[in-house]
Short mmCIF file of C-alpha atoms in Angstrom, two decimals:
data_model
loop_
_atom_site.label_atom_id
_atom_site.label_comp_id
_atom_site.label_asym_id
_atom_site.label_seq_id
_atom_site.Cartn_x
_atom_site.Cartn_y
_atom_site.Cartn_z
CA MET A 1 -0.08 0.39 -0.42
CA SER A 2 1.33 3.63 -1.21
CA GLN A 3 2.34 6.04 1.13
CA ALA A 4 -0.77 7.89 0.14
CA MET A 5 -3.14 4.82 0.72
CA ARG A 6 -2.46 4.62 4.38
CA GLU A 7 -3.14 8.17 4.69
CA ILE A 8 -6.54 7.49 3.39
CA ALA A 9 -7.36 4.32 4.68
CA TYR A 10 -6.02 5.29 8.15
CA ASP A 11 -7.89 8.76 8.17
CA LEU A 12 -9.80 10.34 11.30
CA ALA A 13 -13.29 10.74 8.34
CA PHE A 14 -12.24 6.75 7.62
CA LEU A 15 -13.10 5.74 11.19
CA ARG A 16 -15.82 8.51 11.72
CA ALA A 17 -17.10 6.27 8.76
CA THR A 18 -16.73 3.25 10.28
CA TYR A 19 -17.91 4.15 12.84
CA PHE A 20 -21.02 5.37 12.20
CA ASP A 21 -21.93 3.06 9.47
CA ALA A 22 -21.97 -0.02 11.70
CA SER A 23 -23.97 2.13 14.80
CA ASN A 24 -26.45 2.17 11.92
CA LEU A 25 -26.21 -0.98 11.06
CA ALA A 26 -26.29 -2.26 14.98
CA SER A 27 -29.55 0.46 14.87
CA ASP A 28 -31.37 -0.92 12.28
CA HIS A 29 -30.46 -4.91 13.64
CA GLU A 30 -31.69 -3.69 16.78
CA ALA A 31 -28.31 -4.78 18.87
CA ALA A 32 -28.21 -4.94 22.83
CA PHE A 33 -24.45 -4.05 22.60
CA PHE A 34 -23.13 -2.06 19.79
CA ILE A 35 -19.45 -3.14 19.19
CA PRO A 36 -18.07 -1.52 15.57
CA SER A 37 -16.22 -4.43 13.93
CA TYR A 38 -18.70 -6.87 15.14
CA ASP A 39 -21.26 -5.44 13.37
CA LEU A 40 -19.67 -4.65 9.99
CA TRP A 41 -19.45 -9.08 9.83
CA ARG A 42 -22.39 -9.12 10.82
CA SER A 43 -23.94 -6.96 8.21
CA TYR A 44 -22.06 -8.07 5.57
CA GLU A 45 -23.17 -11.68 6.39
CA PHE A 46 -26.97 -10.24 5.77
CA PHE A 47 -25.15 -8.84 2.25
CA HIS A 48 -24.50 -11.58 0.80
CA LEU A 49 -27.59 -13.61 1.66
CA TRP A 50 -29.40 -10.86 0.31
CA PHE A 51 -27.98 -12.26 -3.35
CA THR A 52 -28.77 -16.19 -2.72
CA ALA A 53 -32.20 -15.07 -1.88
CA PHE A 54 -32.68 -12.69 -5.43
CA ILE A 55 -30.62 -15.76 -7.23
CA ALA A 56 -33.18 -17.79 -6.02
CA GLU A 57 -36.26 -15.07 -6.94
CA TYR A 58 -34.99 -13.73 -10.03
CA MET A 59 -32.42 -16.28 -11.92
CA PRO A 60 -34.06 -18.94 -14.12
CA GLU A 61 -34.36 -22.64 -12.71
CA ASP A 62 -33.13 -24.08 -15.46
CA HIS A 63 -30.13 -22.33 -16.21
CA PRO A 64 -27.17 -24.36 -16.83
CA VAL A 65 -25.42 -22.55 -14.20
CA ARG A 66 -27.80 -21.59 -11.74
CA GLN A 67 -27.83 -26.22 -12.41
CA ARG A 68 -24.85 -26.57 -11.46
CA LEU A 69 -24.09 -23.86 -8.19
CA TRP A 70 -27.08 -22.69 -7.19
CA SER A 71 -29.62 -25.18 -8.02
CA ASP A 72 -30.13 -25.21 -4.38
CA PRO A 73 -29.58 -21.50 -2.73
CA TYR A 74 -31.29 -21.79 0.19
CA ASN A 75 -29.23 -24.51 1.41
CA LEU A 76 -26.49 -22.70 0.33
CA ALA A 77 -27.14 -19.75 2.75
CA ARG A 78 -27.55 -21.76 5.91
CA VAL A 79 -23.96 -23.64 4.75
CA ASN A 80 -22.50 -20.47 4.24
CA ALA A 81 -23.19 -17.09 3.24
CA ARG A 82 -20.82 -16.85 0.81
CA ALA A 83 -21.24 -20.19 -1.13
CA TYR A 84 -22.81 -18.25 -4.15
CA ILE A 85 -19.97 -16.75 -4.72
CA PRO A 86 -18.57 -18.50 -8.46
CA ALA A 87 -14.29 -19.52 -8.18
CA ASP A 88 -12.30 -16.54 -8.97
CA ASP A 89 -11.19 -18.84 -12.34
CA ASP A 90 -14.69 -19.70 -12.90
CA HIS A 91 -15.92 -17.82 -15.77
CA GLU A 92 -19.16 -19.03 -16.45
CA GLY A 93 -20.42 -18.92 -13.02
CA TRP A 94 -19.19 -14.98 -12.98
CA GLN A 95 -21.14 -13.89 -15.73
CA ALA A 96 -24.08 -16.35 -15.62
CA LEU A 97 -24.27 -13.54 -11.67
CA ARG A 98 -23.59 -10.59 -13.60
CA ASP A 99 -26.31 -11.93 -15.80
CA ALA A 100 -28.17 -12.04 -12.74
CA ILE A 101 -27.05 -9.12 -10.32
CA GLY A 102 -25.86 -6.59 -12.42
CA ASP A 103 -23.97 -3.70 -10.84
CA LEU A 104 -25.99 -4.72 -7.41
CA TYR A 105 -23.18 -5.16 -5.43
CA ILE A 106 -22.11 -1.45 -5.42
CA VAL A 107 -25.58 -0.49 -4.68
CA ARG A 108 -26.40 -2.24 -2.40
CA PHE A 109 -22.81 -1.12 -0.19
CA ARG A 110 -23.75 2.21 -0.88
CA TYR A 111 -27.16 1.76 0.25
CA TRP A 112 -26.00 -0.39 3.06
CA PHE A 113 -22.09 1.27 4.00
CA PRO A 114 -23.08 4.83 2.95
CA GLY A 115 -19.98 6.82 4.75
CA LEU A 116 -17.65 4.30 3.81
CA ALA A 117 -18.38 4.60 -0.25
CA GLU A 118 -18.46 8.39 -0.42
CA HIS A 119 -15.05 8.07 1.69
CA PRO A 120 -11.79 9.16 -0.85
CA LEU A 121 -10.22 5.57 -0.26
CA ALA A 122 -13.50 4.27 -1.86
CA ARG A 123 -13.14 5.79 -4.73
CA THR A 124 -9.25 5.25 -4.85
CA LEU A 125 -9.79 1.33 -4.66
CA ALA A 126 -12.48 1.54 -6.95
CA GLU A 127 -10.06 3.16 -9.25
CA GLU A 128 -7.15 0.47 -8.78
CA PHE A 129 -9.74 -1.93 -9.63
CA GLY A 130 -11.70 -0.11 -12.81
CA ILE A 131 -15.29 0.51 -11.49
CA VAL A 132 -15.34 3.85 -11.05
CA ARG A 133 -18.26 3.95 -13.50
CA TRP A 134 -20.62 2.16 -11.61
CA LEU A 135 -19.13 4.09 -8.53
CA ASP A 136 -20.20 7.09 -9.55
CA LEU A 137 -23.77 5.14 -11.10
CA ALA A 138 -24.25 4.26 -7.70
CA LEU A 139 -23.25 6.85 -5.72
CA GLU A 140 -26.06 9.60 -7.87
CA ASP A 141 -28.61 6.80 -8.22
CA PRO A 142 -28.47 4.27 -5.76
CA GLY A 143 -32.45 4.19 -6.07
CA VAL A 144 -34.41 1.80 -3.22
CA PRO A 145 -35.38 -2.02 -2.19
CA THR A 146 -38.81 -2.78 -2.96
CA GLY A 147 -40.98 -4.24 -0.88
CA PHE A 148 -38.99 -1.98 2.21
CA SER A 149 -41.10 -1.23 5.39
CA MET A 150 -40.30 0.29 8.53
CA VAL A 151 -39.53 -3.45 10.16
CA VAL A 152 -38.23 -4.73 6.56
CA LEU A 153 -35.62 -1.87 4.83
CA ASP A 154 -34.22 -4.73 2.47
CA PRO A 155 -36.46 -7.27 2.51
CA PHE A 156 -34.93 -11.06 0.69
CA GLY A 157 -35.92 -11.41 -2.46
CA GLY A 158 -36.93 -8.35 -3.07
CA ASN A 159 -35.85 -6.26 -5.67
CA TRP A 160 -34.30 -3.09 -6.66
CA THR A 161 -35.76 0.22 -7.72
CA ARG A 162 -33.88 3.07 -9.67
CA GLY A 163 -33.76 6.22 -11.86
CA CYS A 164 -32.20 4.56 -14.57
CA LEU A 165 -33.87 1.01 -14.62
CA ASP A 166 -37.30 0.01 -12.76
CA ARG A 167 -36.66 -3.36 -11.31
CA TYR A 168 -33.53 -6.43 -12.72
CA THR A 169 -34.89 -8.31 -14.71
CA PHE A 170 -32.07 -11.72 -16.35
CA PRO A 171 -29.83 -10.69 -17.85
CA VAL A 172 -30.18 -6.94 -16.05
CA PRO A 173 -29.78 -4.71 -19.10
CA LEU A 174 -26.49 -2.95 -18.00
CA ASP A 175 -23.43 -3.28 -19.89
CA ILE A 176 -21.31 -4.15 -16.88
CA THR A 177 -18.90 -6.79 -17.75
CA ALA A 178 -18.58 -10.57 -15.68
CA GLU A 179 -14.90 -9.15 -14.43
CA GLU A 180 -16.39 -5.51 -12.75
CA CYS A 181 -19.15 -7.31 -10.95
CA GLN A 182 -16.26 -9.69 -9.43
CA ALA A 183 -14.00 -6.19 -9.32
CA SER A 184 -16.92 -5.05 -7.79
CA LEU A 185 -16.57 -7.65 -5.06
CA ARG A 186 -12.96 -7.66 -4.90
CA TRP A 187 -13.55 -3.57 -4.09
CA ILE A 188 -16.31 -4.35 -1.30
CA GLU A 189 -14.17 -6.95 0.26
CA THR A 190 -10.77 -4.63 0.50
CA LEU A 191 -12.42 -1.86 1.58
CA LEU A 192 -14.26 -3.63 4.05
CA GLU A 193 -11.17 -4.83 5.74
CA HIS A 194 -9.71 -1.35 6.38
CA ALA A 195 -12.97 -0.88 7.43
CA THR A 196 -12.64 -3.72 10.03
CA ALA A 197 -8.95 -2.98 10.99
CA ALA A 198 -10.87 1.32 11.80
CA ALA A 199 -13.44 -0.35 13.62
CA GLU A 200 -10.79 -2.71 15.86
CA GLU A 201 -8.69 1.07 16.53
CA ILE A 202 -11.59 2.57 17.32
CA GLU A 203 -13.12 -0.39 20.15
CA THR A 204 -9.08 -0.89 21.28
CA ILE A 205 -9.56 2.99 21.71
CA ASP A 206 -12.88 3.25 23.77
CA GLN A 207 -11.61 -0.11 25.77
CA THR A 208 -7.82 0.58 26.75
CA VAL A 209 -9.04 4.31 27.81
CA GLN A 210 -11.72 2.65 30.30
CA VAL A 211 -8.66 0.43 31.68
CA ALA A 212 -6.99 2.66 32.17
CA LEU A 213 -8.83 5.11 34.24
CA ALA A 214 -10.38 1.82 36.36
CA ASP A 215 -6.08 1.14 37.16
CA SER A 216 -5.03 4.80 37.57
CA ASP A 217 -7.00 5.32 40.92
CA PHE A 218 -7.64 8.53 39.30
CA ASP A 219 -11.05 10.07 41.14
CA LEU A 220 -12.61 6.73 39.63
CA ALA A 221 -15.69 6.99 42.36
CA GLN A 222 -16.83 10.46 39.85
CA LEU A 223 -16.91 8.03 36.60
CA VAL A 224 -18.45 5.37 37.91
CA GLY A 225 -20.85 6.67 41.10
CA THR A 226 -19.65 4.47 44.04
CA TRP A 227 -16.10 2.61 44.39
CA ALA A 228 -18.10 -0.44 45.42
CA TYR A 229 -18.18 -1.24 41.34
CA GLN A 230 -14.47 -0.65 40.79
CA LYS A 231 -13.87 -4.19 41.44
CA ARG A 232 -16.75 -5.18 38.24
CA TRP A 233 -14.08 -2.76 35.93
CA PHE A 234 -11.09 -5.45 36.90
CA ASP A 235 -13.75 -8.40 36.49
CA ALA A 236 -14.47 -7.19 33.49
CA ALA A 237 -10.72 -6.59 32.05
CA ASN A 238 -10.49 -10.71 31.66
CA LEU A 239 -13.08 -11.53 30.10
CA GLU A 240 -13.26 -12.25 25.95
CA LEU A 241 -13.03 -9.13 24.47
CA PRO A 242 -16.69 -9.53 22.94
CA GLU A 243 -17.84 -9.61 26.32
CA ARG A 244 -15.25 -7.26 28.00
CA ILE A 245 -16.37 -4.37 25.38
CA ARG A 246 -20.30 -5.57 26.65
CA ALA A 247 -19.32 -5.00 30.40
CA PHE A 248 -16.95 -2.43 30.10
CA ARG A 249 -20.00 -0.36 28.01
CA GLU A 250 -23.35 -1.45 30.82
CA LEU A 251 -20.06 -0.13 33.86
CA LEU A 252 -19.81 3.18 31.61
CA ARG A 253 -24.35 3.78 31.00
CA TYR A 254 -24.62 2.54 34.73
CA SER A 255 -22.02 5.55 35.57
CA LEU A 256 -22.79 8.03 33.38
CA THR A 257 -26.44 7.43 35.30
CA ALA A 258 -25.83 7.04 38.62
CA MET A 259 -24.03 10.96 38.22
CA GLY A 260 -27.47 12.37 37.79
CA GLN A 261 -28.91 10.66 40.96
CA LEU A 262 -26.01 12.03 43.13
CA GLU A 263 -25.86 15.51 41.59
CA ALA A 264 -28.50 17.11 44.31
CA GLU A 265 -25.82 15.21 46.90
CA ARG A 266 -22.70 16.26 45.47
CA PRO A 267 -21.07 19.86 45.53
CA PRO A 268 -20.89 20.84 40.78
CA GLU A 269 -16.86 20.55 41.27
CA GLU A 270 -17.36 16.47 42.31
CA LEU A 271 -19.60 16.34 39.16
CA GLU A 272 -16.92 17.21 36.24
CA ILE A 273 -16.14 14.15 35.46
CA ARG A 274 -20.09 13.67 33.47
CA ASP A 275 -18.50 11.33 30.06
CA LEU A 276 -15.58 9.67 28.73
CA VAL A 277 -13.82 12.25 26.68
CA THR A 278 -13.40 14.55 29.97
CA ALA A 279 -12.57 11.50 31.53
CA PHE A 280 -9.65 11.14 29.98
CA ARG A 281 -8.65 14.77 29.18
CA ARG A 282 -8.49 14.71 33.21
CA PHE A 283 -6.01 10.88 33.01
CA TRP A 284 -3.83 12.92 30.15
CA ALA A 285 -3.33 15.99 31.74
CA ILE A 286 -1.95 14.14 35.61
CA TRP A 287 -0.31 11.22 33.33
CA PHE A 288 1.37 13.71 31.04
CA ALA A 289 2.80 16.43 34.02
CA TRP A 290 4.68 13.71 35.19
CA PHE A 291 6.75 13.97 32.65
CA PRO A 292 8.47 17.97 33.67
CA ALA A 293 8.31 16.84 37.08
CA THR A 294 10.67 14.58 36.42
CA VAL A 295 12.45 16.80 34.46
CA ALA A 296 12.59 19.70 36.93
CA GLU A 297 13.62 17.79 39.64
CA ALA A 298 16.33 15.78 37.79
CA HIS A 299 17.95 19.48 36.30
CA GLY A 300 16.52 21.59 39.71
CA ALA A 301 14.57 23.98 37.65
CA SER A 302 11.19 23.67 35.23
CA LEU A 303 11.36 23.60 31.84
CA ASP A 304 8.76 25.94 30.49
CA PRO A 305 7.52 25.78 28.20
CA PHE A 306 7.10 21.56 27.57
CA PRO A 307 7.73 19.88 25.63
CA PRO A 308 9.98 22.27 24.71
CA ALA A 309 9.61 24.43 21.78
CA PRO A 310 10.96 22.10 18.46
CA ASP A 311 14.14 24.22 18.10
CA ASP A 312 15.11 24.48 22.23
CA THR A 313 17.94 22.05 21.46
CA THR A 314 19.28 22.25 25.58
CA GLY A 315 15.44 21.41 26.29
CA TRP A 316 15.41 18.60 24.28
CA SER A 317 18.65 17.08 25.00
CA ASN A 318 17.72 17.34 28.71
CA VAL A 319 14.69 15.75 28.57
CA ALA A 320 16.67 12.79 26.70
CA GLU A 321 19.04 12.68 29.33
CA THR A 322 15.81 12.30 32.13
CA LEU A 323 13.41 10.34 30.54
CA GLY A 324 15.31 8.37 28.21
CA GLU A 325 12.91 5.79 26.66
CA LEU A 326 10.39 5.64 29.47
CA PRO A 327 7.83 8.48 28.09
CA LEU A 328 7.27 5.14 25.20
CA VAL A 329 7.81 2.51 28.81
CA ARG A 330 5.48 4.45 30.77
CA PHE A 331 2.86 4.74 27.64
CA ARG A 332 2.67 1.14 26.66
CA TYR A 333 1.74 0.07 30.61
CA TRP A 334 -1.55 1.43 30.19
CA PHE A 335 -2.18 1.46 26.05
CA ALA A 336 0.26 -1.28 24.83
CA ASP A 337 -2.68 -2.34 22.80
CA LEU A 338 -3.54 0.93 21.55
CA ALA A 339 0.32 1.08 20.20
CA ALA A 340 0.13 -1.87 18.45
CA GLN A 341 -2.51 -0.72 15.99
CA THR A 342 -2.03 0.49 11.92
CA TRP A 343 -2.67 3.28 12.09
CA GLU A 344 0.29 4.08 15.34
CA HIS A 345 2.62 1.71 13.62
CA LEU A 346 2.35 3.77 10.50
CA LEU A 347 3.52 7.10 12.68
CA ALA A 348 5.79 5.30 14.70
CA ARG A 349 7.33 4.56 11.03
CA GLU A 350 7.13 7.95 9.72
CA LEU A 351 8.45 9.74 12.47
CA GLY A 352 11.05 7.33 12.74
CA ILE A 353 11.10 5.46 16.11
CA ALA A 354 9.30 2.08 14.88
CA GLU A 355 12.51 0.52 15.99
CA ARG A 356 12.50 1.24 19.75
CA LEU A 357 8.48 1.27 20.26
CA ALA A 358 8.25 -2.23 18.43
CA ALA A 359 11.59 -3.12 20.95
CA ILE A 360 9.82 -2.16 24.35
CA LEU A 361 6.06 -3.31 23.05
CA THR A 362 7.97 -5.99 24.11
CA HIS A 363 8.74 -6.24 27.43
CA ARG A 364 6.09 -4.55 30.27
CA GLY A 365 7.89 -1.99 32.63
CA THR A 366 6.47 -2.01 35.94
CA PRO A 367 6.25 0.77 38.40
CA ILE A 368 8.16 0.80 41.56
CA LEU A 369 5.79 2.09 44.09
CA THR A 370 6.89 3.65 47.26
CA ALA A 371 3.67 2.59 49.42
CA PRO A 372 1.20 0.18 49.51
CA ASP A 373 -1.53 2.88 48.87
CA GLU A 374 0.38 4.70 45.37
CA PRO A 375 -1.28 4.83 42.38
CA ALA A 376 0.46 3.48 39.58
CA LEU A 377 0.08 7.08 37.76
CA LEU A 378 2.11 8.95 39.91
CA ALA A 379 4.62 6.38 40.81
CA ARG A 380 8.53 8.38 40.06
CA THR A 381 10.41 5.94 39.38
CA TRP A 382 10.21 2.70 36.98
CA HIS A 383 11.66 -0.87 36.24
CA PHE A 384 11.83 -1.89 32.33
CA THR A 385 13.88 -3.59 29.97
CA PRO A 386 16.30 -1.03 27.87
CA SER A 387 15.87 -1.72 23.68
CA GLY A 388 19.46 -2.44 23.39
CA LEU A 389 19.31 0.57 21.05
CA PRO A 390 21.57 3.60 21.02
CA PRO A 391 20.70 6.73 23.36
CA VAL A 392 17.72 8.25 22.87
CA THR A 393 18.95 11.71 21.25
CA ALA A 394 17.36 14.83 21.35
CA ASP A 395 15.64 14.91 17.95
CA GLU A 396 14.43 11.80 18.64
CA ALA A 397 12.57 12.58 22.17
CA ARG A 398 11.35 15.47 20.01
CA ARG A 399 9.85 13.05 17.76
CA ILE A 400 8.42 10.49 20.52
CA PHE A 401 6.65 12.93 21.98
CA GLU A 402 5.29 14.29 18.43
CA TRP A 403 3.62 10.65 18.61
CA LEU A 404 2.90 10.93 21.85
CA GLU A 405 0.35 14.00 21.37
CA ARG A 406 -0.83 13.05 17.70
CA LEU A 407 -2.22 9.90 19.54
CA ARG A 408 -3.20 12.04 21.92
CA GLU A 409 -5.39 13.60 19.82
CA ARG A 410 -6.58 10.87 17.62
CA ILE A 411 -7.83 9.29 20.99
CA GLU A 412 -9.71 12.85 21.97
CA ALA A 413 -11.74 13.00 18.63
CA VAL A 414 -12.37 9.11 18.76
CA LEU A 415 -13.95 8.98 22.31
CA THR A 416 -15.57 12.14 20.78
CA MET A 417 -17.19 10.44 18.22
CA ILE A 418 -18.26 7.93 21.12
CA THR A 419 -19.21 9.61 23.83
CA LEU A 420 -20.74 12.42 21.85
CA GLY A 421 -21.77 11.85 18.47
CA LYS A 422 -19.72 13.92 16.60
#
């Protein structure tokens, strides 16, 4: 993947498109809990089941390819939602599928995943697969499914009506080729591969921030309403990923409800943390303040501002000499799963710190606590395994803190999207 493609595929706009498309799909499916990657996967299964029903309804039963591949479409669907898809080299099968569905792959994808279909990555991939013409037509003339209702938006066995085509009949009267039909499916699967990675990053940010808050002894009572719920956060951290996310969302939902119930009983200054964004900002302020405090203690004077200006060589030399790899060690302690995500790794490579980050991620540093009740967030010294690379230079220290700042911005943007819907 080219650098330009990477920048498009992992920008915040793509994360937003993924999140809101998955969220809308979860709502349509009346999901009790919303997990972006799971809802994308489940929706894609239904996406393919629809085509099996479409073949069963509109393709002639005596068609030789139907007899060979799809003689019992519904049984195929029960076994595997994608069982109707011909083999890559089955040219006769793809021609028959093209005659049955035409450009409906792109049309229905645009209907169910509008944010992804309209994102620049979709067009870039469409150019790569040679289907820009059909993407443009789907964006300009998406049409609607027939037989839809407030209960069933895209019924199995239904048809599709558009400005350019009243309904789809066999063979579909559009000049799309079998190769373009096959390329359309590859386009969708490539786009959803990136969307799944984006959804997993969203989930990782959501999950790791909540775990960090629970593990920090940072005003947790204000977030969850009562200290009695702290143990439930730790218990939830040991669950498998889907159950863990469900548990965290349940606890967060309780916490925000509890805050409203406690308003009349607690002073206003204790009621500032009302959502995950605010809680993370408070956490990060305390977490980040450790760095200038440590540098000031070592040199007998504070660095103002902190981080130093980009051209402050002396300031960055002091940071590198005092902190070394500790910024990455401390980030890894709370956010290891996030640091290993694709965008975060690409950014580290762009800034020239990928090798050091990878080495730090292999070993978890631990805070050296001076009292049983001292929170790790405030521990002054740490035990960790050095990367074995040459000492951190002033310029590398600057790049490490640039990486941290850009991650903070990305985390806040994702949390804002999740908790405030924007």
